[in-house]
Amino acid sequence: MSNELRDLYQEVIIDHGRHPRNFFILANATQIKEGFNPLCGDRITIYIHEDQQQISDISFQGCGCAISMASASLMTEYLKGKSIAQAKIIFQHFHDMIMKGNKDADLGKLLVLSGVAEYPARVKCATLAWHSLLAAIENDPNPITTE
Ligand code: ZN
């Protein structure tokens, strides 16, 4: 990746970190899940309104580092309107990208986070919102922590 592109990617992350999208409590949420990353102190709650096996609305609240906020923000933008089945596949592709640096899947804007794969200490920041999302749509009653 050229330095120019890398800088551009970082700009998107910084923008979403400072001005997270869909950052509110969803009043009519059907699923709510909080996740915690003790390594960094990131704390994120995901709100989903599921309607006919579809994510008709999604939002989040919380506080944490720029990577965790940007990842949650980009995730909500990307998953709004997707089916639950699609969301599970996207989770797997995103997870492979962050954990293994695998960029084969077309993840659109989410690709800006692919650089995180090179920084193992930030992997849990980037995946926190996603683990909370998966637990929410699978109705997992256990607390979500990246440890
Ligand atoms: Zn973090």
CSV table of N, CA and C and ligand atoms in Angstrom, one decimal:
chain,number,residue,atom,x,y,z
A,1,MET,N,0.9,-1.2,0.0
A,1,MET,CA,0.0,0.0,0.0
A,1,MET,C,0.9,1.3,0.0
A,2,SER,N,0.5,2.2,-0.8
A,2,SER,CA,1.3,3.5,-0.9
A,2,SER,C,1.1,4.3,0.4
A,3,ASN,N,2.1,5.1,0.7
A,3,ASN,CA,1.9,6.0,1.9
A,3,ASN,C,0.7,6.9,1.8
A,4,GLU,N,0.4,7.3,0.6
A,4,GLU,CA,-0.7,8.2,0.4
A,4,GLU,C,-2.0,7.5,0.8
A,5,LEU,N,-2.1,6.3,0.3
A,5,LEU,CA,-3.3,5.5,0.6
A,5,LEU,C,-3.4,5.2,2.1
A,6,ARG,N,-2.3,4.9,2.7
A,6,ARG,CA,-2.3,4.6,4.1
A,6,ARG,C,-2.7,5.8,4.9
A,7,ASP,N,-2.3,7.0,4.5
A,7,ASP,CA,-2.7,8.2,5.2
A,7,ASP,C,-4.2,8.5,5.0
A,8,LEU,N,-4.7,8.2,3.9
A,8,LEU,CA,-6.1,8.3,3.6
A,8,LEU,C,-6.9,7.4,4.5
A,9,TYR,N,-6.5,6.2,4.6
A,9,TYR,CA,-7.2,5.2,5.5
A,9,TYR,C,-7.2,5.7,6.9
A,10,GLN,N,-6.1,6.2,7.3
A,10,GLN,CA,-6.0,6.7,8.7
A,10,GLN,C,-6.9,7.9,8.9
A,11,GLU,N,-7.1,8.7,7.9
A,11,GLU,CA,-8.0,9.8,8.0
A,11,GLU,C,-9.4,9.4,8.3
A,12,VAL,N,-9.8,8.3,7.6
A,12,VAL,CA,-11.2,7.8,7.8
A,12,VAL,C,-11.3,7.3,9.2
A,13,ILE,N,-10.3,6.6,9.7
A,13,ILE,CA,-10.3,6.1,11.1
A,13,ILE,C,-10.4,7.2,12.1
A,14,ILE,N,-9.6,8.2,11.9
A,14,ILE,CA,-9.6,9.4,12.8
A,14,ILE,C,-11.0,10.1,12.8
A,15,ASP,N,-11.5,10.2,11.6
A,15,ASP,CA,-12.8,10.9,11.4
A,15,ASP,C,-13.9,10.1,12.1
A,16,HIS,N,-14.0,8.8,11.9
A,16,HIS,CA,-15.0,8.0,12.6
A,16,HIS,C,-14.8,7.9,14.1
A,17,GLY,N,-13.5,8.0,14.5
A,17,GLY,CA,-13.2,7.9,15.9
A,17,GLY,C,-13.6,9.2,16.6
A,18,ARG,N,-13.5,10.3,15.9
A,18,ARG,CA,-13.9,11.6,16.6
A,18,ARG,C,-15.4,11.9,16.4
A,19,HIS,N,-15.9,11.5,15.3
A,19,HIS,CA,-17.3,11.7,15.0
A,19,HIS,C,-18.0,10.4,14.7
A,20,PRO,N,-18.2,9.6,15.7
A,20,PRO,CA,-18.8,8.3,15.4
A,20,PRO,C,-20.2,8.4,14.8
A,21,ARG,N,-20.5,7.6,13.8
A,21,ARG,CA,-21.9,7.5,13.3
A,21,ARG,C,-22.8,6.6,14.1
A,22,ASN,N,-24.1,6.8,14.0
A,22,ASN,CA,-25.0,6.0,14.7
A,22,ASN,C,-24.7,5.8,16.2
A,23,PHE,N,-24.2,6.9,16.8
A,23,PHE,CA,-23.8,6.9,18.2
A,23,PHE,C,-24.9,7.4,19.1
A,24,PHE,N,-25.8,6.5,19.4
A,24,PHE,CA,-27.0,6.9,20.3
A,24,PHE,C,-27.6,5.6,20.8
A,25,ILE,N,-28.5,5.8,21.8
A,25,ILE,CA,-29.2,4.6,22.3
A,25,ILE,C,-30.4,4.4,21.4
A,26,LEU,N,-30.6,3.2,20.9
A,26,LEU,CA,-31.7,2.9,20.0
A,26,LEU,C,-32.9,2.5,20.9
A,27,ALA,N,-33.9,3.4,20.9
A,27,ALA,CA,-35.0,3.3,21.8
A,27,ALA,C,-35.8,2.0,21.6
A,28,ASN,N,-35.9,1.5,20.4
A,28,ASN,CA,-36.8,0.3,20.1
A,28,ASN,C,-35.9,-0.9,19.9
A,29,ALA,N,-34.7,-1.0,20.5
A,29,ALA,CA,-33.8,-2.1,20.3
A,29,ALA,C,-34.4,-3.4,20.7
A,30,THR,N,-34.2,-4.5,19.9
A,30,THR,CA,-34.7,-5.8,20.2
A,30,THR,C,-33.5,-6.6,20.9
A,31,GLN,N,-32.3,-6.2,20.6
A,31,GLN,CA,-31.1,-6.8,21.2
A,31,GLN,C,-30.1,-5.7,21.7
A,32,ILE,N,-29.6,-5.9,22.9
A,32,ILE,CA,-28.6,-4.9,23.4
A,32,ILE,C,-27.5,-5.8,24.0
A,33,LYS,N,-26.2,-5.4,23.7
A,33,LYS,CA,-25.1,-6.2,24.2
A,33,LYS,C,-23.9,-5.3,24.5
A,34,GLU,N,-23.4,-5.4,25.7
A,34,GLU,CA,-22.2,-4.6,26.1
A,34,GLU,C,-21.0,-5.5,26.0
A,35,GLY,N,-19.9,-4.9,25.5
A,35,GLY,CA,-18.6,-5.5,25.4
A,35,GLY,C,-17.6,-4.7,26.1
A,36,PHE,N,-16.6,-5.4,26.6
A,36,PHE,CA,-15.5,-4.7,27.3
A,36,PHE,C,-14.1,-5.3,26.9
A,37,ASN,N,-13.2,-4.4,26.7
A,37,ASN,CA,-11.8,-4.8,26.3
A,37,ASN,C,-10.9,-4.3,27.5
A,38,PRO,N,-10.6,-5.1,28.5
A,38,PRO,CA,-9.9,-4.7,29.6
A,38,PRO,C,-8.4,-4.3,29.3
A,39,LEU,N,-7.9,-4.8,28.2
A,39,LEU,CA,-6.6,-4.5,27.8
A,39,LEU,C,-6.4,-3.0,27.5
A,40,CYS,N,-7.4,-2.4,26.9
A,40,CYS,CA,-7.3,-1.0,26.5
A,40,CYS,C,-8.3,-0.1,27.3
A,41,GLY,N,-9.4,-0.7,27.8
A,41,GLY,CA,-10.4,0.0,28.6
A,41,GLY,C,-11.6,0.4,27.7
A,42,ASP,N,-11.6,-0.2,26.5
A,42,ASP,CA,-12.8,0.1,25.6
A,42,ASP,C,-14.0,-0.5,26.1
A,43,ARG,N,-15.1,0.2,26.1
A,43,ARG,CA,-16.4,-0.3,26.5
A,43,ARG,C,-17.5,0.2,25.5
A,44,ILE,N,-18.1,-0.8,24.9
A,44,ILE,CA,-19.1,-0.5,23.8
A,44,ILE,C,-20.4,-1.3,24.0
A,45,THR,N,-21.5,-0.6,23.8
A,45,THR,CA,-22.8,-1.3,23.9
A,45,THR,C,-23.4,-1.2,22.5
A,46,ILE,N,-23.8,-2.3,21.9
A,46,ILE,CA,-24.4,-2.4,20.6
A,46,ILE,C,-25.9,-2.5,20.8
A,47,TYR,N,-26.7,-1.7,20.0
A,47,TYR,CA,-28.1,-1.8,20.0
A,47,TYR,C,-28.6,-2.2,18.6
A,48,ILE,N,-29.5,-3.2,18.5
A,48,ILE,CA,-29.9,-3.7,17.2
A,48,ILE,C,-31.5,-3.7,17.3
A,49,HIS,N,-32.1,-3.3,16.2
A,49,HIS,CA,-33.5,-3.6,16.0
A,49,HIS,C,-33.6,-4.6,14.9
A,50,GLU,N,-34.0,-5.8,15.3
A,50,GLU,CA,-34.1,-6.9,14.3
A,50,GLU,C,-35.6,-7.0,13.9
A,51,ASP,N,-35.8,-7.1,12.6
A,51,ASP,CA,-37.1,-7.2,12.1
A,51,ASP,C,-37.1,-8.2,10.9
A,52,GLN,N,-37.8,-9.3,11.0
A,52,GLN,CA,-37.8,-10.4,10.0
A,52,GLN,C,-36.4,-10.8,9.6
A,53,GLN,N,-35.6,-11.2,10.5
A,53,GLN,CA,-34.3,-11.7,10.3
A,53,GLN,C,-33.4,-10.6,9.6
A,54,GLN,N,-33.7,-9.4,9.8
A,54,GLN,CA,-32.9,-8.3,9.2
A,54,GLN,C,-32.6,-7.2,10.3
A,55,ILE,N,-31.4,-6.7,10.1
A,55,ILE,CA,-30.9,-5.6,11.0
A,55,ILE,C,-31.6,-4.3,10.4
A,56,SER,N,-32.8,-4.0,10.9
A,56,SER,CA,-33.4,-2.8,10.3
A,56,SER,C,-32.8,-1.5,10.9
A,57,ASP,N,-32.3,-1.6,12.1
A,57,ASP,CA,-31.5,-0.4,12.7
A,57,ASP,C,-30.5,-0.9,13.6
A,58,ILE,N,-29.4,-0.1,13.7
A,58,ILE,CA,-28.3,-0.5,14.6
A,58,ILE,C,-27.6,0.8,15.1
A,59,SER,N,-27.2,0.8,16.3
A,59,SER,CA,-26.5,1.9,16.9
A,59,SER,C,-25.5,1.4,18.0
A,60,PHE,N,-24.7,2.4,18.5
A,60,PHE,CA,-23.9,2.0,19.6
A,60,PHE,C,-23.6,3.2,20.5
A,61,GLN,N,-23.1,2.8,21.7
A,61,GLN,CA,-22.7,3.8,22.7
A,61,GLN,C,-21.5,3.3,23.4
A,62,GLY,N,-20.7,4.2,24.0
A,62,GLY,CA,-19.6,3.7,24.8
A,62,GLY,C,-18.4,4.7,24.7
A,63,CYS,N,-17.3,4.2,25.2
A,63,CYS,CA,-16.1,5.1,25.1
A,63,CYS,C,-14.9,4.1,25.0
A,64,GLY,N,-13.9,4.7,24.3
A,64,GLY,CA,-12.7,3.9,24.1
A,64,GLY,C,-11.8,4.6,23.1
A,65,CYS,N,-10.7,3.9,22.7
A,65,CYS,CA,-9.7,4.5,21.8
A,65,CYS,C,-10.3,4.7,20.4
A,66,ALA,N,-9.6,5.4,19.6
A,66,ALA,CA,-10.0,5.8,18.2
A,66,ALA,C,-10.3,4.5,17.4
A,67,ILE,N,-9.5,3.5,17.5
A,67,ILE,CA,-9.7,2.3,16.7
A,67,ILE,C,-11.0,1.6,17.1
A,68,SER,N,-11.3,1.5,18.4
A,68,SER,CA,-12.5,0.8,18.8
A,68,SER,C,-13.8,1.6,18.4
A,69,MET,N,-13.7,2.9,18.5
A,69,MET,CA,-14.8,3.8,18.2
A,69,MET,C,-15.1,3.8,16.6
A,70,ALA,N,-14.0,3.9,15.9
A,70,ALA,CA,-14.1,3.9,14.4
A,70,ALA,C,-14.6,2.5,13.9
A,71,SER,N,-14.1,1.5,14.5
A,71,SER,CA,-14.6,0.1,14.1
A,71,SER,C,-16.1,0.0,14.4
A,72,ALA,N,-16.5,0.4,15.5
A,72,ALA,CA,-18.0,0.3,15.9
A,72,ALA,C,-18.8,1.2,14.9
A,73,SER,N,-18.3,2.4,14.7
A,73,SER,CA,-19.0,3.3,13.8
A,73,SER,C,-19.1,2.8,12.4
A,74,LEU,N,-18.0,2.3,11.8
A,74,LEU,CA,-18.0,1.8,10.5
A,74,LEU,C,-18.9,0.5,10.4
A,75,MET,N,-18.8,-0.3,11.5
A,75,MET,CA,-19.7,-1.5,11.5
A,75,MET,C,-21.1,-1.2,11.4
A,76,THR,N,-21.6,-0.2,12.2
A,76,THR,CA,-23.0,0.1,12.2
A,76,THR,C,-23.5,0.6,10.8
A,77,GLU,N,-22.6,1.5,10.2
A,77,GLU,CA,-22.9,2.0,8.8
A,77,GLU,C,-23.0,0.8,7.9
A,78,TYR,N,-22.1,-0.1,8.0
A,78,TYR,CA,-22.0,-1.2,7.0
A,78,TYR,C,-23.2,-2.2,7.2
A,79,LEU,N,-23.6,-2.5,8.4
A,79,LEU,CA,-24.5,-3.6,8.7
A,79,LEU,C,-26.0,-3.2,8.6
A,80,LYS,N,-26.2,-1.9,8.7
A,80,LYS,CA,-27.6,-1.4,8.7
A,80,LYS,C,-28.3,-1.9,7.4
A,81,GLY,N,-29.4,-2.6,7.6
A,81,GLY,CA,-30.2,-3.1,6.4
A,81,GLY,C,-29.8,-4.5,6.0
A,82,LYS,N,-28.7,-5.0,6.5
A,82,LYS,CA,-28.2,-6.4,6.1
A,82,LYS,C,-29.1,-7.4,6.9
A,83,SER,N,-29.1,-8.6,6.3
A,83,SER,CA,-29.8,-9.7,7.0
A,83,SER,C,-28.9,-10.2,8.1
A,84,ILE,N,-29.5,-11.0,9.1
A,84,ILE,CA,-28.7,-11.6,10.1
A,84,ILE,C,-27.7,-12.6,9.6
A,85,ALA,N,-28.1,-13.3,8.6
A,85,ALA,CA,-27.2,-14.3,7.9
A,85,ALA,C,-26.0,-13.6,7.3
A,86,GLN,N,-26.3,-12.5,6.6
A,86,GLN,CA,-25.2,-11.7,5.9
A,86,GLN,C,-24.3,-11.1,7.0
A,87,ALA,N,-24.9,-10.7,8.1
A,87,ALA,CA,-24.0,-10.1,9.2
A,87,ALA,C,-23.1,-11.1,9.7
A,88,LYS,N,-23.5,-12.3,9.9
A,88,LYS,CA,-22.6,-13.4,10.4
A,88,LYS,C,-21.5,-13.7,9.4
A,89,ILE,N,-21.8,-13.6,8.1
A,89,ILE,CA,-20.7,-13.9,7.1
A,89,ILE,C,-19.7,-12.7,7.1
A,90,ILE,N,-20.3,-11.5,7.2
A,90,ILE,CA,-19.4,-10.3,7.2
A,90,ILE,C,-18.5,-10.3,8.5
A,91,PHE,N,-19.1,-10.7,9.6
A,91,PHE,CA,-18.3,-10.8,10.8
A,91,PHE,C,-17.1,-11.7,10.6
A,92,GLN,N,-17.3,-12.9,9.9
A,92,GLN,CA,-16.2,-13.8,9.7
A,92,GLN,C,-15.2,-13.3,8.7
A,93,HIS,N,-15.6,-12.6,7.7
A,93,HIS,CA,-14.7,-11.9,6.8
A,93,HIS,C,-13.8,-10.8,7.5
A,94,PHE,N,-14.5,-10.0,8.3
A,94,PHE,CA,-13.9,-9.0,9.0
A,94,PHE,C,-12.8,-9.6,10.0
A,95,HIS,N,-13.3,-10.6,10.7
A,95,HIS,CA,-12.4,-11.3,11.7
A,95,HIS,C,-11.2,-11.8,11.0
A,96,ASP,N,-11.3,-12.4,9.8
A,96,ASP,CA,-10.2,-13.0,9.1
A,96,ASP,C,-9.3,-11.9,8.6
A,97,MET,N,-9.8,-10.7,8.3
A,97,MET,CA,-9.0,-9.6,7.8
A,97,MET,C,-8.2,-9.1,9.0
A,98,ILE,N,-8.8,-8.9,10.1
A,98,ILE,CA,-8.1,-8.3,11.3
A,98,ILE,C,-7.1,-9.3,11.9
A,99,MET,N,-7.5,-10.6,12.0
A,99,MET,CA,-6.6,-11.6,12.6
A,99,MET,C,-5.5,-12.1,11.7
A,100,LYS,N,-5.9,-12.3,10.4
A,100,LYS,CA,-4.9,-12.9,9.5
A,100,LYS,C,-4.4,-12.0,8.4
A,101,GLY,N,-5.0,-10.8,8.3
A,101,GLY,CA,-4.6,-9.9,7.3
A,101,GLY,C,-5.2,-10.3,5.9
A,102,ASN,N,-6.2,-11.1,6.0
A,102,ASN,CA,-6.9,-11.6,4.7
A,102,ASN,C,-7.8,-10.5,4.2
A,103,LYS,N,-7.5,-10.0,3.0
A,103,LYS,CA,-8.3,-8.9,2.4
A,103,LYS,C,-9.0,-9.4,1.1
A,104,ASP,N,-9.2,-10.7,1.0
A,104,ASP,CA,-9.9,-11.2,-0.2
A,104,ASP,C,-11.4,-10.8,-0.3
A,105,ALA,N,-12.0,-10.7,0.8
A,105,ALA,CA,-13.5,-10.4,0.8
A,105,ALA,C,-13.7,-8.9,0.5
A,106,ASP,N,-14.8,-8.6,-0.2
A,106,ASP,CA,-15.1,-7.2,-0.5
A,106,ASP,C,-15.8,-6.6,0.7
A,107,LEU,N,-15.1,-5.9,1.5
A,107,LEU,CA,-15.7,-5.4,2.7
A,107,LEU,C,-15.9,-3.9,2.6
A,108,GLY,N,-15.7,-3.3,1.4
A,108,GLY,CA,-16.0,-1.9,1.2
A,108,GLY,C,-15.2,-1.0,2.1
A,109,LYS,N,-15.8,-0.1,2.8
A,109,LYS,CA,-15.2,0.9,3.7
A,109,LYS,C,-14.5,0.2,4.8
A,110,LEU,N,-14.9,-1.0,5.2
A,110,LEU,CA,-14.3,-1.7,6.4
A,110,LEU,C,-12.8,-2.0,6.1
A,111,LEU,N,-12.4,-2.0,4.9
A,111,LEU,CA,-11.0,-2.3,4.5
A,111,LEU,C,-10.1,-1.3,5.1
A,112,VAL,N,-10.6,-0.1,5.5
A,112,VAL,CA,-9.7,0.9,6.1
A,112,VAL,C,-9.1,0.4,7.4
A,113,LEU,N,-9.7,-0.6,8.0
A,113,LEU,CA,-9.2,-1.2,9.3
A,113,LEU,C,-8.2,-2.4,9.1
A,114,SER,N,-8.0,-2.7,7.8
A,114,SER,CA,-7.1,-3.9,7.5
A,114,SER,C,-5.7,-3.7,8.1
A,115,GLY,N,-5.2,-2.5,8.2
A,115,GLY,CA,-3.9,-2.2,8.7
A,115,GLY,C,-3.7,-2.6,10.2
A,116,VAL,N,-4.9,-2.8,10.9
A,116,VAL,CA,-4.8,-3.2,12.3
A,116,VAL,C,-4.2,-4.6,12.4
A,117,ALA,N,-4.3,-5.4,11.4
A,117,ALA,CA,-3.7,-6.8,11.4
A,117,ALA,C,-2.2,-6.7,11.7
A,118,GLU,N,-1.5,-5.6,11.4
A,118,GLU,CA,-0.1,-5.4,11.7
A,118,GLU,C,0.2,-5.0,13.1
A,119,TYR,N,-0.8,-4.7,13.8
A,119,TYR,CA,-0.6,-4.3,15.2
A,119,TYR,C,-1.4,-5.1,16.2
A,120,PRO,N,-0.8,-6.3,16.6
A,120,PRO,CA,-1.6,-7.2,17.5
A,120,PRO,C,-2.2,-6.6,18.7
A,121,ALA,N,-1.6,-5.6,19.3
A,121,ALA,CA,-2.1,-5.0,20.5
A,121,ALA,C,-3.4,-4.3,20.2
A,122,ARG,N,-3.7,-3.9,18.9
A,122,ARG,CA,-4.9,-3.2,18.6
A,122,ARG,C,-6.1,-4.0,18.1
A,123,VAL,N,-5.7,-5.3,17.9
A,123,VAL,CA,-6.7,-6.2,17.3
A,123,VAL,C,-8.0,-6.3,18.2
A,124,LYS,N,-7.8,-6.4,19.5
A,124,LYS,CA,-9.0,-6.5,20.4
A,124,LYS,C,-9.8,-5.2,20.4
A,125,CYS,N,-9.2,-4.1,20.1
A,125,CYS,CA,-9.9,-2.8,20.0
A,125,CYS,C,-10.8,-2.8,18.8
A,126,ALA,N,-10.3,-3.4,17.7
A,126,ALA,CA,-11.0,-3.4,16.4
A,126,ALA,C,-12.1,-4.4,16.4
A,127,THR,N,-11.9,-5.5,17.1
A,127,THR,CA,-12.9,-6.6,17.1
A,127,THR,C,-14.0,-6.5,18.2
A,128,LEU,N,-13.8,-5.6,19.2
A,128,LEU,CA,-14.7,-5.6,20.3
A,128,LEU,C,-16.2,-5.4,19.9
A,129,ALA,N,-16.4,-4.4,19.1
A,129,ALA,CA,-17.8,-4.1,18.6
A,129,ALA,C,-18.4,-5.3,17.9
A,130,TRP,N,-17.5,-6.0,17.1
A,130,TRP,CA,-18.0,-7.1,16.3
A,130,TRP,C,-18.3,-8.3,17.2
A,131,HIS,N,-17.6,-8.6,18.2
A,131,HIS,CA,-17.9,-9.7,19.1
A,131,HIS,C,-19.2,-9.4,19.8
A,132,SER,N,-19.4,-8.1,20.2
A,132,SER,CA,-20.7,-7.7,20.9
A,132,SER,C,-21.8,-7.9,19.9
A,133,LEU,N,-21.6,-7.5,18.6
A,133,LEU,CA,-22.7,-7.7,17.6
A,133,LEU,C,-23.0,-9.2,17.5
A,134,LEU,N,-22.0,-10.0,17.3
A,134,LEU,CA,-22.3,-11.4,17.1
A,134,LEU,C,-23.1,-12.0,18.3
A,135,ALA,N,-22.7,-11.7,19.5
A,135,ALA,CA,-23.4,-12.1,20.7
A,135,ALA,C,-24.8,-11.6,20.7
A,136,ALA,N,-25.0,-10.4,20.3
A,136,ALA,CA,-26.4,-9.8,20.2
A,136,ALA,C,-27.3,-10.6,19.3
A,137,ILE,N,-26.8,-10.9,18.1
A,137,ILE,CA,-27.6,-11.5,17.1
A,137,ILE,C,-27.8,-13.0,17.4
A,138,GLU,N,-26.8,-13.6,18.1
A,138,GLU,CA,-27.0,-15.0,18.5
A,138,GLU,C,-27.6,-15.2,19.9
A,139,ASN,N,-28.0,-14.0,20.5
A,139,ASN,CA,-28.7,-14.0,21.8
A,139,ASN,C,-27.8,-14.8,22.8
A,140,ASP,N,-26.5,-14.5,22.8
A,140,ASP,CA,-25.6,-15.1,23.8
A,140,ASP,C,-25.7,-14.4,25.1
A,141,PRO,N,-26.1,-15.1,26.2
A,141,PRO,CA,-26.4,-14.4,27.5
A,141,PRO,C,-25.1,-14.1,28.2
A,142,ASN,N,-23.9,-14.6,27.8
A,142,ASN,CA,-22.7,-14.4,28.5
A,142,ASN,C,-22.1,-13.0,28.4
A,143,PRO,N,-21.5,-12.5,29.4
A,143,PRO,CA,-20.8,-11.2,29.2
A,143,PRO,C,-19.7,-11.2,28.2
A,144,ILE,N,-19.6,-10.2,27.4
A,144,ILE,CA,-18.6,-10.1,26.3
A,144,ILE,C,-17.4,-9.4,26.8
A,145,THR,N,-16.3,-10.1,26.8
A,145,THR,CA,-15.0,-9.5,27.1
A,145,THR,C,-14.0,-10.1,26.2
A,146,THR,N,-13.0,-9.3,25.8
A,146,THR,CA,-12.0,-9.7,24.8
A,146,THR,C,-10.9,-10.6,25.5
A,147,GLU,N,-11.0,-10.6,26.8
A,147,GLU,CA,-10.0,-11.5,27.6
A,147,GLU,C,-10.4,-12.9,27.6
B,1,ZN,ZN,-8.7,0.3,22.3
